[in-house]
Amino acid sequence: MSVRTSVLEIGRHDWASLGCSCGKGAGHLATDLKALLEAADPNEVMGITLDGHVEDCSLLFECAVPVVPVILQALQEDLAGFVRGHLLITLWRISLGDVHADEPAARRRDIPGECRAELLRGINVLYREAVSGDTETVLEILDEVEPDRDRLEYYRRALSERLEKQRRRS
């Protein structure tokens, strides 16, 4: 059995030392992320979600920062569709997020800025996902982090037909 790069990325971080929206600390996120990444069926991860942990109503917690590179690694791997969708929505919420006032790390860190910097490091992964995955969600993420507006608009125009098909399906 091969090792997923995303699972290795999970192991790189000290999750227990990070703040989590649930108030229990983010130690459980390592296990939750691994379960999500390896799930083939939604029943395998019933009740496991990143919602309410990484962010709460787009207010970010400290654990959001290492979640971004984990997700960016995972998007380059073979994932179940429901997992990929959950991860993209999480990235979208993170890209829009602001820091939660109750987050103790907020006094010493720019959590939204760090998250956006991580997203920017993975910009090529995001563009690849825009071309092959959920174009609309990824373009919304890119709209928040892409400094090269001309590049973003070029992709938006080039993918407009795909976007229209996605909108008709929903």
CSV table of C-alpha atoms in Angstrom, one decimal:
chain,number,residue,atom,x,y,z
A,1,MET,CA,0.0,0.0,0.0
A,2,SER,CA,1.4,3.4,-1.0
A,3,VAL,CA,1.6,6.3,1.4
A,4,ARG,CA,-0.4,9.4,0.5
A,5,THR,CA,1.5,12.7,0.5
A,6,SER,CA,-1.4,14.3,2.2
A,7,VAL,CA,-1.2,11.9,5.1
A,8,LEU,CA,2.6,12.6,5.4
A,9,GLU,CA,1.7,16.3,5.4
A,10,ILE,CA,-0.7,15.7,8.3
A,11,GLY,CA,2.1,14.1,10.3
A,12,ARG,CA,4.3,17.2,9.8
A,13,HIS,CA,2.1,19.3,12.2
A,14,ASP,CA,1.6,19.4,16.0
A,15,TRP,CA,-2.2,19.4,15.9
A,16,ALA,CA,-2.6,19.1,19.6
A,17,SER,CA,-0.9,22.5,20.1
A,18,LEU,CA,-3.3,24.3,17.8
A,19,GLY,CA,-6.6,26.0,18.5
A,20,CYS,CA,-9.8,24.5,17.1
A,21,SER,CA,-13.3,25.9,16.8
A,22,CYS,CA,-14.8,23.0,18.8
A,23,GLY,CA,-12.9,24.2,21.8
A,24,LYS,CA,-11.1,20.9,22.4
A,25,GLY,CA,-7.9,21.7,20.6
A,26,ALA,CA,-7.1,20.4,17.1
A,27,GLY,CA,-5.5,17.1,18.1
A,28,HIS,CA,-8.5,15.1,16.7
A,29,LEU,CA,-8.1,16.8,13.3
A,30,ALA,CA,-5.2,14.5,12.3
A,31,THR,CA,-7.4,11.4,12.7
A,32,ASP,CA,-10.4,13.1,11.1
A,33,LEU,CA,-8.4,14.3,8.1
A,34,LYS,CA,-6.9,10.8,7.6
A,35,ALA,CA,-10.3,9.3,7.7
A,36,LEU,CA,-11.7,11.8,5.2
A,37,LEU,CA,-8.8,11.4,2.8
A,38,GLU,CA,-9.0,7.6,2.8
A,39,ALA,CA,-12.8,7.3,2.7
A,40,ALA,CA,-14.4,5.7,-0.3
A,41,ASP,CA,-18.0,5.8,0.9
A,42,PRO,CA,-19.7,8.6,2.9
A,43,ASN,CA,-20.8,6.1,5.5
A,44,GLU,CA,-17.2,5.5,6.4
A,45,VAL,CA,-16.9,9.1,7.7
A,46,MET,CA,-20.4,9.7,9.0
A,47,GLY,CA,-20.2,12.6,11.5
A,48,ILE,CA,-16.6,13.5,10.5
A,49,THR,CA,-16.4,17.0,9.1
A,50,LEU,CA,-14.0,19.9,9.0
A,51,ASP,CA,-17.0,22.3,9.5
A,52,GLY,CA,-17.0,23.8,12.9
A,53,HIS,CA,-13.4,22.9,13.5
A,54,VAL,CA,-11.2,24.8,11.0
A,55,GLU,CA,-13.6,27.7,10.9
A,56,ASP,CA,-16.9,28.7,12.3
A,57,CYS,CA,-19.1,30.9,10.1
A,58,SER,CA,-15.9,31.9,8.1
A,59,LEU,CA,-14.1,32.8,11.3
A,60,LEU,CA,-10.8,31.0,11.3
A,61,PHE,CA,-9.0,29.1,14.0
A,62,GLU,CA,-5.3,28.4,14.2
A,63,CYS,CA,-5.7,24.9,12.9
A,64,ALA,CA,-6.8,26.3,9.5
A,65,VAL,CA,-3.2,27.2,8.6
A,66,PRO,CA,-1.8,23.6,8.4
A,67,VAL,CA,-5.1,22.3,7.0
A,68,VAL,CA,-4.5,24.3,3.8
A,69,PRO,CA,-1.3,22.4,2.7
A,70,VAL,CA,-2.9,19.1,3.7
A,71,ILE,CA,-5.9,19.8,1.4
A,72,LEU,CA,-3.6,21.1,-1.4
A,73,GLN,CA,-1.6,17.9,-1.3
A,74,ALA,CA,-4.9,15.8,-1.2
A,75,LEU,CA,-6.3,17.6,-4.2
A,76,GLN,CA,-3.4,16.1,-6.2
A,77,GLU,CA,-4.4,12.6,-5.2
A,78,ASP,CA,-7.2,10.2,-6.1
A,79,LEU,CA,-10.1,11.1,-3.8
A,80,ALA,CA,-13.7,10.2,-3.6
A,81,GLY,CA,-15.9,12.9,-5.1
A,82,PHE,CA,-17.7,13.7,-1.8
A,83,VAL,CA,-14.3,14.1,-0.1
A,84,ARG,CA,-13.0,16.4,-2.9
A,85,GLY,CA,-16.1,18.5,-2.6
A,86,HIS,CA,-15.8,18.8,1.1
A,87,LEU,CA,-12.2,19.8,0.9
A,88,LEU,CA,-12.9,22.5,-1.8
A,89,ILE,CA,-15.7,24.0,0.2
A,90,THR,CA,-13.4,24.1,3.3
A,91,LEU,CA,-10.7,25.9,1.2
A,92,TRP,CA,-13.3,28.3,-0.1
A,93,ARG,CA,-14.4,29.1,3.5
A,94,ILE,CA,-10.8,29.5,4.6
A,95,SER,CA,-10.1,31.9,1.7
A,96,LEU,CA,-13.0,34.1,2.7
A,97,GLY,CA,-12.2,33.8,6.4
A,98,ASP,CA,-11.3,36.3,9.1
A,99,VAL,CA,-9.8,35.5,12.5
A,100,HIS,CA,-12.1,34.5,15.3
A,101,ALA,CA,-12.0,37.0,18.1
A,102,ASP,CA,-11.9,34.3,20.7
A,103,GLU,CA,-8.9,32.5,19.1
A,104,PRO,CA,-5.9,33.1,21.4
A,105,ALA,CA,-3.5,32.7,18.6
A,106,ALA,CA,-5.1,35.8,16.9
A,107,ARG,CA,-3.1,38.0,19.3
A,108,ARG,CA,0.3,36.7,17.9
A,109,ARG,CA,-0.5,35.5,14.4
A,110,ASP,CA,-2.2,36.7,11.2
A,111,ILE,CA,-4.2,33.5,10.7
A,112,PRO,CA,-6.1,34.7,7.6
A,113,GLY,CA,-2.9,36.0,6.0
A,114,GLU,CA,-1.1,32.8,6.7
A,115,CYS,CA,-3.9,30.8,5.2
A,116,ARG,CA,-3.9,32.9,2.1
A,117,ALA,CA,-0.1,32.6,1.8
A,118,GLU,CA,-0.5,28.8,1.9
A,119,LEU,CA,-3.2,29.0,-0.7
A,120,LEU,CA,-1.0,31.1,-2.9
A,121,ARG,CA,1.9,28.6,-2.6
A,122,GLY,CA,-0.5,26.0,-4.0
A,123,ILE,CA,-1.9,28.2,-6.8
A,124,ASN,CA,-0.9,25.8,-9.5
A,125,VAL,CA,-2.9,23.0,-7.8
A,126,LEU,CA,-5.9,25.3,-7.6
A,127,TYR,CA,-5.7,26.1,-11.3
A,128,ARG,CA,-5.4,22.4,-12.2
A,129,GLU,CA,-8.4,21.8,-10.0
A,130,ALA,CA,-10.3,24.6,-11.8
A,131,VAL,CA,-9.7,22.9,-15.1
A,132,SER,CA,-10.6,19.4,-14.0
A,133,GLY,CA,-12.8,19.7,-11.0
A,134,ASP,CA,-15.3,22.1,-9.4
A,135,THR,CA,-14.4,25.1,-11.6
A,136,GLU,CA,-16.8,27.6,-9.9
A,137,THR,CA,-15.7,27.0,-6.3
A,138,VAL,CA,-12.0,27.0,-7.3
A,139,LEU,CA,-12.3,30.3,-9.2
A,140,GLU,CA,-14.0,31.8,-6.2
A,141,ILE,CA,-11.0,30.7,-4.1
A,142,LEU,CA,-8.6,32.1,-6.7
A,143,ASP,CA,-10.6,35.4,-6.7
A,144,GLU,CA,-9.6,35.8,-3.1
A,145,VAL,CA,-5.8,34.9,-3.4
A,146,GLU,CA,-4.6,35.4,-7.0
A,147,PRO,CA,-2.6,38.6,-7.3
A,148,ASP,CA,-2.3,38.2,-11.1
A,149,ARG,CA,-5.8,39.4,-12.0
A,150,ASP,CA,-5.1,39.0,-15.8
A,151,ARG,CA,-4.2,35.4,-15.3
A,152,LEU,CA,-7.4,34.7,-13.3
A,153,GLU,CA,-9.6,36.5,-15.9
A,154,TYR,CA,-8.0,34.5,-18.7
A,155,TYR,CA,-8.8,31.3,-17.0
A,156,ARG,CA,-12.3,32.5,-16.1
A,157,ARG,CA,-12.9,33.3,-19.8
A,158,ALA,CA,-11.3,30.0,-21.0
A,159,LEU,CA,-13.4,28.0,-18.6
A,160,SER,CA,-16.7,29.9,-19.1
A,161,GLU,CA,-18.3,27.0,-21.0
A,162,ARG,CA,-17.4,24.6,-18.3
A,163,LEU,CA,-18.8,27.0,-15.7
A,164,GLU,CA,-22.1,27.3,-17.6
A,165,LYS,CA,-22.4,23.5,-17.7
A,166,GLN,CA,-21.8,23.3,-13.9
A,167,ARG,CA,-24.4,26.0,-13.3
A,168,ARG,CA,-27.0,24.2,-15.4
A,169,ARG,CA,-26.4,20.9,-13.5
A,170,SER,CA,-27.0,22.6,-10.1
